Short mmCIF file of C-alpha atoms in Angstrom, two decimals:
data_model
loop_
_atom_site.label_atom_id
_atom_site.label_comp_id
_atom_site.label_asym_id
_atom_site.label_seq_id
_atom_site.Cartn_x
_atom_site.Cartn_y
_atom_site.Cartn_z
CA MET M 1 97.04 -237.00 -82.49
CA THR M 2 100.24 -238.48 -83.85
CA THR M 3 100.26 -242.23 -83.87
CA ASN M 4 103.21 -244.16 -82.54
CA ASN M 5 102.28 -247.43 -84.16
CA GLN M 6 105.26 -249.36 -85.46
CA THR M 7 105.49 -251.68 -88.43
CA ARG M 8 107.13 -254.91 -87.35
CA ILE M 9 108.39 -257.49 -89.84
CA THR M 10 109.41 -260.90 -88.53
CA ALA M 11 111.31 -263.23 -90.85
CA GLU M 12 112.78 -266.09 -88.88
CA PRO M 13 115.92 -267.59 -90.47
CA GLY M 14 115.28 -270.71 -92.54
CA LYS M 15 111.51 -270.20 -92.73
CA GLN M 16 109.54 -269.65 -95.94
CA GLU M 17 107.14 -267.21 -94.28
CA LEU M 18 107.21 -263.74 -92.87
CA PHE M 19 104.88 -261.80 -90.60
CA ILE M 20 104.03 -258.11 -90.82
CA GLU M 21 102.37 -256.60 -87.76
CA ARG M 22 100.91 -253.13 -87.46
CA GLU M 23 98.40 -251.56 -85.11
CA PHE M 24 95.95 -248.86 -86.13
CA ASP M 25 94.02 -246.35 -84.01
CA ALA M 26 90.74 -247.28 -85.65
CA PRO M 27 88.15 -249.99 -85.14
CA ARG M 28 88.50 -253.34 -86.88
CA ASP M 29 85.60 -252.76 -89.28
CA SER M 30 87.32 -249.66 -90.66
CA VAL M 31 90.70 -251.31 -91.10
CA PHE M 32 89.19 -254.40 -92.72
CA LYS M 33 87.18 -252.18 -95.05
CA ALA M 34 90.32 -250.27 -96.07
CA PHE M 35 92.05 -253.49 -97.17
CA SER M 36 89.04 -254.91 -98.99
CA THR M 37 87.61 -251.90 -100.83
CA PRO M 38 89.38 -250.95 -104.09
CA GLU M 39 88.35 -247.25 -103.87
CA ILE M 40 89.96 -247.01 -100.42
CA LEU M 41 93.07 -249.02 -101.38
CA LEU M 42 93.68 -246.52 -104.18
CA GLN M 43 93.89 -243.78 -101.54
CA PHE M 44 96.69 -245.26 -99.44
CA PHE M 45 98.25 -248.39 -100.93
CA ALA M 46 100.75 -246.69 -103.27
CA PRO M 47 103.69 -244.68 -101.88
CA ALA M 48 103.77 -240.97 -102.82
CA GLY M 49 104.88 -240.43 -106.41
CA VAL M 50 103.61 -243.85 -107.45
CA THR M 51 100.34 -244.13 -109.36
CA MET M 52 98.19 -247.16 -108.68
CA HIS M 53 95.40 -248.42 -110.84
CA PHE M 54 93.33 -251.57 -110.79
CA ASN M 55 93.05 -253.73 -113.88
CA THR M 56 90.75 -256.07 -111.95
CA ALA M 57 89.23 -255.46 -108.53
CA ASP M 58 86.75 -258.18 -107.64
CA TYR M 59 87.08 -258.26 -103.84
CA ARG M 60 85.00 -261.33 -102.93
CA VAL M 61 85.60 -265.03 -102.36
CA GLY M 62 86.58 -266.47 -105.73
CA GLY M 63 87.29 -263.05 -107.12
CA SER M 64 90.63 -261.63 -108.14
CA TYR M 65 92.66 -258.44 -108.11
CA ASN M 66 95.27 -257.12 -110.51
CA TYR M 67 96.86 -253.72 -110.03
CA THR M 68 99.67 -251.76 -111.61
CA PHE M 69 102.04 -249.37 -109.87
CA THR M 70 103.50 -246.78 -112.26
CA MET M 71 106.66 -245.02 -111.10
CA GLN M 72 107.60 -241.43 -111.87
CA ASP M 73 110.11 -242.65 -114.50
CA GLY M 74 107.31 -244.50 -116.29
CA SER M 75 108.30 -248.02 -115.25
CA ALA M 76 105.36 -250.17 -114.17
CA PHE M 77 104.90 -253.20 -111.92
CA THR M 78 101.83 -255.40 -111.89
CA SER M 79 100.70 -257.73 -109.12
CA PHE M 80 97.74 -260.09 -109.07
CA GLY M 81 96.05 -262.76 -107.05
CA PHE M 82 92.84 -264.55 -106.10
CA PHE M 83 90.66 -264.49 -103.00
CA HIS M 84 90.32 -267.77 -101.17
CA GLU M 85 88.51 -266.26 -98.18
CA MET M 86 86.99 -262.87 -97.40
CA SER M 87 85.55 -263.03 -93.88
CA ALA M 88 84.63 -259.51 -92.77
CA PRO M 89 85.89 -258.12 -90.49
CA GLU M 90 88.45 -260.69 -89.38
CA ARG M 91 90.36 -262.37 -92.20
CA ILE M 92 91.33 -262.26 -95.86
CA ILE M 93 93.14 -265.20 -97.49
CA GLN M 94 94.49 -264.49 -100.94
CA THR M 95 97.25 -265.39 -103.31
CA PHE M 96 99.75 -262.83 -104.51
CA GLU M 97 102.19 -262.84 -107.40
CA PHE M 98 104.44 -260.12 -108.70
CA GLU M 99 104.42 -260.25 -112.51
CA GLY M 100 107.87 -258.72 -112.68
CA MET M 101 109.63 -261.82 -111.35
CA PRO M 102 112.24 -263.37 -113.66
CA GLU M 103 110.03 -266.45 -113.96
CA GLN M 104 106.36 -267.15 -113.42
CA GLY M 105 105.04 -269.39 -110.69
CA HIS M 106 106.34 -267.69 -107.54
CA ALA M 107 102.96 -267.27 -105.92
CA VAL M 108 102.61 -266.30 -102.27
CA LEU M 109 99.81 -267.34 -99.91
CA GLU M 110 98.85 -264.24 -97.95
CA ILE M 111 96.68 -264.22 -94.85
CA LEU M 112 95.55 -260.90 -93.38
CA THR M 113 94.16 -261.16 -89.86
CA PHE M 114 92.40 -258.24 -88.20
CA ASP M 115 92.23 -258.38 -84.38
CA SER M 116 90.23 -255.97 -82.24
CA LEU M 117 92.23 -254.28 -79.48
CA PRO M 118 90.92 -252.31 -76.48
CA GLY M 119 90.15 -248.64 -77.15
CA GLU M 120 88.69 -249.12 -80.62
CA ARG M 121 92.09 -250.10 -81.98
CA THR M 122 93.07 -252.87 -84.40
CA ARG M 123 96.05 -255.13 -84.95
CA LEU M 124 96.66 -256.20 -88.54
CA THR M 125 98.87 -259.27 -89.03
CA ILE M 126 99.88 -260.24 -92.54
CA GLN M 127 101.42 -263.68 -92.98
CA ASP M 128 103.16 -264.16 -96.33
CA ILE M 129 103.99 -267.79 -97.12
CA CYS M 130 106.38 -268.36 -100.01
CA ARG M 131 107.39 -271.29 -102.21
CA SER M 132 110.86 -271.27 -100.72
CA VAL M 133 113.11 -269.63 -98.17
CA ALA M 134 114.89 -267.93 -101.10
CA ASP M 135 111.62 -266.37 -102.31
CA ARG M 136 110.87 -265.19 -98.78
CA ASN M 137 114.34 -263.68 -98.40
CA ALA M 138 114.03 -261.93 -101.76
CA MET M 139 110.76 -260.35 -100.59
CA VAL M 140 112.36 -259.05 -97.40
CA GLU M 141 115.42 -257.76 -99.27
CA SER M 142 113.30 -256.01 -101.90
CA GLY M 143 112.85 -253.14 -99.46
CA MET M 144 109.28 -254.04 -98.56
CA GLU M 145 109.66 -252.53 -95.09
CA SER M 146 110.18 -248.92 -96.18
CA GLY M 147 107.22 -249.20 -98.57
CA LEU M 148 104.98 -250.64 -95.89
CA VAL M 149 105.93 -247.99 -93.34
CA ILE M 150 104.87 -245.31 -95.83
CA ILE M 151 101.57 -246.84 -96.87
CA PHE M 152 100.55 -247.70 -93.31
CA LYS M 153 101.16 -244.06 -92.32
CA GLN M 154 99.02 -243.00 -95.26
CA LEU M 155 96.32 -245.31 -93.97
CA ASP M 156 96.64 -243.75 -90.48
CA GLU M 157 95.87 -240.36 -92.02
CA LEU M 158 92.97 -241.71 -94.03
CA LEU M 159 91.46 -243.46 -91.00
CA LYS M 160 91.78 -240.28 -88.95
CA SER M 161 89.92 -238.27 -91.58
CA ALA M 162 87.29 -240.93 -92.26
CA ASP M 163 83.99 -241.38 -90.56
CA HIS M 164 84.46 -244.72 -88.82
CA MET G 1 102.66 -303.93 -117.88
CA THR G 2 102.82 -303.44 -114.13
CA THR G 3 104.26 -300.14 -113.12
CA ASN G 4 106.83 -299.88 -110.38
CA ASN G 5 106.42 -296.20 -109.80
CA GLN G 6 106.62 -295.22 -106.13
CA THR G 7 104.87 -292.42 -104.30
CA ARG G 8 107.40 -290.44 -102.31
CA ILE G 9 106.39 -287.93 -99.64
CA THR G 10 109.06 -285.65 -98.23
CA ALA G 11 108.26 -283.64 -95.11
CA GLU G 12 111.44 -282.17 -93.66
CA PRO G 13 111.25 -281.57 -89.89
CA GLY G 14 110.40 -278.00 -88.93
CA LYS G 15 109.19 -277.01 -92.42
CA GLN G 16 105.66 -275.89 -93.26
CA GLU G 17 105.72 -277.62 -96.65
CA LEU G 18 105.72 -281.14 -98.01
CA PHE G 19 106.53 -282.61 -101.39
CA ILE G 20 104.77 -285.51 -103.08
CA GLU G 21 106.61 -287.07 -106.01
CA ARG G 22 105.27 -289.71 -108.36
CA GLU G 23 106.26 -290.82 -111.85
CA PHE G 24 103.79 -292.04 -114.46
CA ASP G 25 104.35 -294.15 -117.58
CA ALA G 26 102.50 -291.67 -119.74
CA PRO G 27 103.38 -288.44 -121.53
CA ARG G 28 103.14 -285.12 -119.73
CA ASP G 29 100.12 -283.90 -121.71
CA SER G 30 98.09 -286.90 -120.54
CA VAL G 31 99.06 -286.56 -116.89
CA PHE G 32 98.41 -282.82 -116.87
CA LYS G 33 95.04 -283.41 -118.52
CA ALA G 34 94.11 -285.98 -115.86
CA PHE G 35 94.69 -283.45 -113.07
CA SER G 36 92.91 -280.58 -114.79
CA THR G 37 89.83 -282.24 -116.27
CA PRO G 38 86.92 -282.83 -113.87
CA GLU G 39 85.52 -285.79 -115.87
CA ILE G 40 88.90 -287.56 -115.62
CA LEU G 41 89.47 -286.65 -111.96
CA LEU G 42 86.14 -288.32 -111.15
CA GLN G 43 87.56 -291.57 -112.58
CA PHE G 44 90.62 -291.86 -110.35
CA PHE G 45 90.78 -289.24 -107.59
CA ALA G 46 88.59 -291.03 -105.03
CA PRO G 47 89.74 -294.27 -103.40
CA ALA G 48 87.52 -297.33 -104.02
CA GLY G 49 84.34 -297.22 -101.96
CA VAL G 50 84.39 -293.45 -101.83
CA THR G 51 82.05 -291.47 -104.07
CA MET G 52 83.33 -288.18 -105.40
CA HIS G 53 81.23 -285.43 -106.85
CA PHE G 54 81.98 -281.89 -107.87
CA ASN G 55 79.94 -279.02 -106.51
CA THR G 56 82.04 -276.63 -108.60
CA ALA G 57 84.57 -277.55 -111.28
CA ASP G 58 85.83 -274.47 -113.07
CA TYR G 59 89.35 -275.55 -114.01
CA ARG G 60 90.84 -272.31 -115.35
CA VAL G 61 92.87 -269.39 -113.99
CA GLY G 62 90.59 -267.56 -111.59
CA GLY G 63 88.21 -270.49 -111.43
CA SER G 64 87.50 -272.69 -108.45
CA TYR G 65 86.81 -276.27 -107.50
CA ASN G 66 84.72 -277.75 -104.71
CA TYR G 67 84.26 -281.49 -104.35
CA THR G 68 82.72 -283.82 -101.83
CA PHE G 69 83.92 -287.31 -100.93
CA THR G 70 81.12 -289.47 -99.53
CA MET G 71 82.22 -292.53 -97.54
CA GLN G 72 80.37 -295.84 -97.43
CA ASP G 73 79.02 -294.95 -93.96
CA GLY G 74 77.48 -291.79 -95.38
CA SER G 75 79.96 -289.34 -93.87
CA ALA G 76 81.08 -286.65 -96.28
CA PHE G 77 84.13 -284.39 -96.63
CA THR G 78 84.31 -281.32 -98.79
CA SER G 79 87.42 -279.60 -100.11
CA PHE G 80 87.68 -276.43 -102.15
CA GLY G 81 90.12 -273.99 -103.63
CA PHE G 82 90.92 -271.47 -106.34
CA PHE G 83 93.21 -271.57 -109.37
CA HIS G 84 96.00 -269.03 -109.40
CA GLU G 85 97.74 -270.52 -112.44
CA MET G 86 96.86 -273.18 -115.00
CA SER G 87 99.77 -273.48 -117.41
CA ALA G 88 99.25 -276.58 -119.58
CA PRO G 89 101.07 -278.91 -119.57
CA GLU G 90 103.57 -277.88 -116.93
CA ARG G 91 102.10 -276.30 -113.81
CA ILE G 92 98.97 -275.75 -111.75
CA ILE G 93 98.99 -273.36 -108.78
CA GLN G 94 95.92 -273.56 -106.60
CA THR G 95 94.72 -273.12 -103.06
CA PHE G 96 93.24 -275.99 -101.11
CA GLU G 97 91.19 -276.09 -97.95
CA PHE G 98 89.48 -278.98 -96.23
CA GLU G 99 86.10 -277.81 -94.93
CA GLY G 100 86.14 -280.40 -92.17
CA MET G 101 88.90 -278.65 -90.21
CA PRO G 102 87.95 -277.61 -86.65
CA GLU G 103 88.32 -273.98 -87.69
CA GLN G 104 88.27 -272.15 -91.00
CA GLY G 105 91.26 -270.44 -92.51
CA HIS G 106 93.78 -273.28 -92.83
CA ALA G 107 94.33 -272.86 -96.53
CA VAL G 108 97.18 -274.58 -98.34
CA LEU G 109 99.07 -273.27 -101.36
CA GLU G 110 99.49 -276.20 -103.73
CA ILE G 111 101.80 -276.27 -106.73
CA LEU G 112 101.63 -279.20 -109.13
CA THR G 113 104.61 -279.43 -111.48
CA PHE G 114 104.64 -281.83 -114.43
CA ASP G 115 108.09 -282.69 -115.82
CA SER G 116 108.68 -284.69 -118.99
CA LEU G 117 110.98 -287.68 -118.56
CA PRO G 118 112.67 -289.76 -121.26
CA GLY G 119 110.55 -292.56 -122.74
CA GLU G 120 107.26 -290.64 -122.76
CA ARG G 121 107.14 -290.66 -118.98
CA THR G 122 106.21 -287.89 -116.53
CA ARG G 123 107.20 -286.83 -113.04
CA LEU G 124 104.50 -285.11 -111.01
CA THR G 125 105.69 -283.07 -108.02
CA ILE G 126 103.11 -281.62 -105.67
CA GLN G 127 104.33 -279.00 -103.21
CA ASP G 128 101.88 -278.31 -100.40
CA ILE G 129 102.69 -275.18 -98.39
CA CYS G 130 100.81 -274.77 -95.12
CA ARG G 131 100.13 -271.93 -92.69
CA SER G 132 102.24 -273.64 -90.05
CA VAL G 133 104.44 -276.62 -89.32
CA ALA G 134 101.56 -277.98 -87.20
CA ASP G 135 99.16 -277.83 -90.17
CA ARG G 136 101.74 -279.57 -92.34
CA ASN G 137 102.29 -282.30 -89.74
CA ALA G 138 98.55 -282.81 -89.37
CA MET G 139 98.28 -283.34 -93.15
CA VAL G 140 101.03 -285.96 -93.12
CA GLU G 141 99.54 -287.70 -90.09
CA SER G 142 96.05 -287.74 -91.61
CA GLY G 143 97.07 -290.80 -93.60
CA MET G 144 97.44 -288.93 -96.87
CA GLU G 145 100.09 -291.36 -98.10
CA SER G 146 97.87 -294.46 -98.26
CA GLY G 147 95.17 -292.49 -100.06
CA LEU G 148 97.64 -291.10 -102.57
CA VAL G 149 99.17 -294.51 -103.29
CA ILE G 150 95.70 -295.81 -104.14
CA ILE G 151 94.60 -292.96 -106.36
CA PHE G 152 97.90 -292.80 -108.24
CA LYS G 153 97.60 -296.54 -108.99
CA GLN G 154 94.07 -295.88 -110.25
CA LEU G 155 95.50 -293.18 -112.48
CA ASP G 156 98.15 -295.65 -113.78
CA GLU G 157 95.33 -297.94 -114.89
CA LEU G 158 93.38 -295.13 -116.46
CA LEU G 159 96.41 -293.85 -118.35
CA LYS G 160 97.14 -297.38 -119.63
CA SER G 161 93.62 -297.73 -120.98
CA ALA G 162 93.39 -294.23 -122.40
CA ASP G 163 94.34 -293.04 -125.83
CA HIS G 164 97.25 -290.76 -125.06
#
């Protein structure tokens, strides 16, 4: 089966938030587990050619994550954040910051919501809330969409092969 | 000395954020310390007649706080959050959630910025970024301003009496 699920990014002008929506042909428990289990994240969260490793992976309320993406040319990008809520299988609330920003302090509040759909399907909605409209626009213009399309397709494959 | 410092809340229509600005007649180190030291917070952060106690007070990056306000009628309100950044003496980035909300998940991203002003004075700016404009409006309409005016005045007194 080839999935037709689309990645939809909504960034309303003048707002400091954006929404990413994507449906998956897998039950909510499986999709939630994929986004909250470091061993599974390592299997789909980095685009091909990029190596991901966790420096910290404490996926629980009050825990934190810190991962590095290493590109084929050797350059590396680290992101980190803290978990404010981890309510299986419906919601994750976390902070996110990209260490490569020109200055520190540009944290994002990120809320992942997992909704059950008919037919054992799931809608994932990610709301990213930024310090400013400029920060939000920079995120959108960083090419996040092409990266997300790739990793969500990788997750489709993984979910297909996994025992739900 | 009576201070004339005003509490200013800015909540632009249609935005999901608000800004609280307040100046203090004390150096930045002292004001930062007041907002990052549980023993000092207990001395000014609750309005008169309200008892504050910490259930958790781990004021460091990756730590968390959880405090309860108990009113004179016995009703109690708990708030909690996690520290994303704790950069003395200039910035604290934390999450905040009020447990008394009708439903869970309405976390706020809160950024406290401490700027040095001439004459050993300090400007504190608190940016509260909410999940929605409605959440932001509810915060403003909850009467936050009167509470803040009181606790900032209590902090003025404390800073006057303290050894800076």
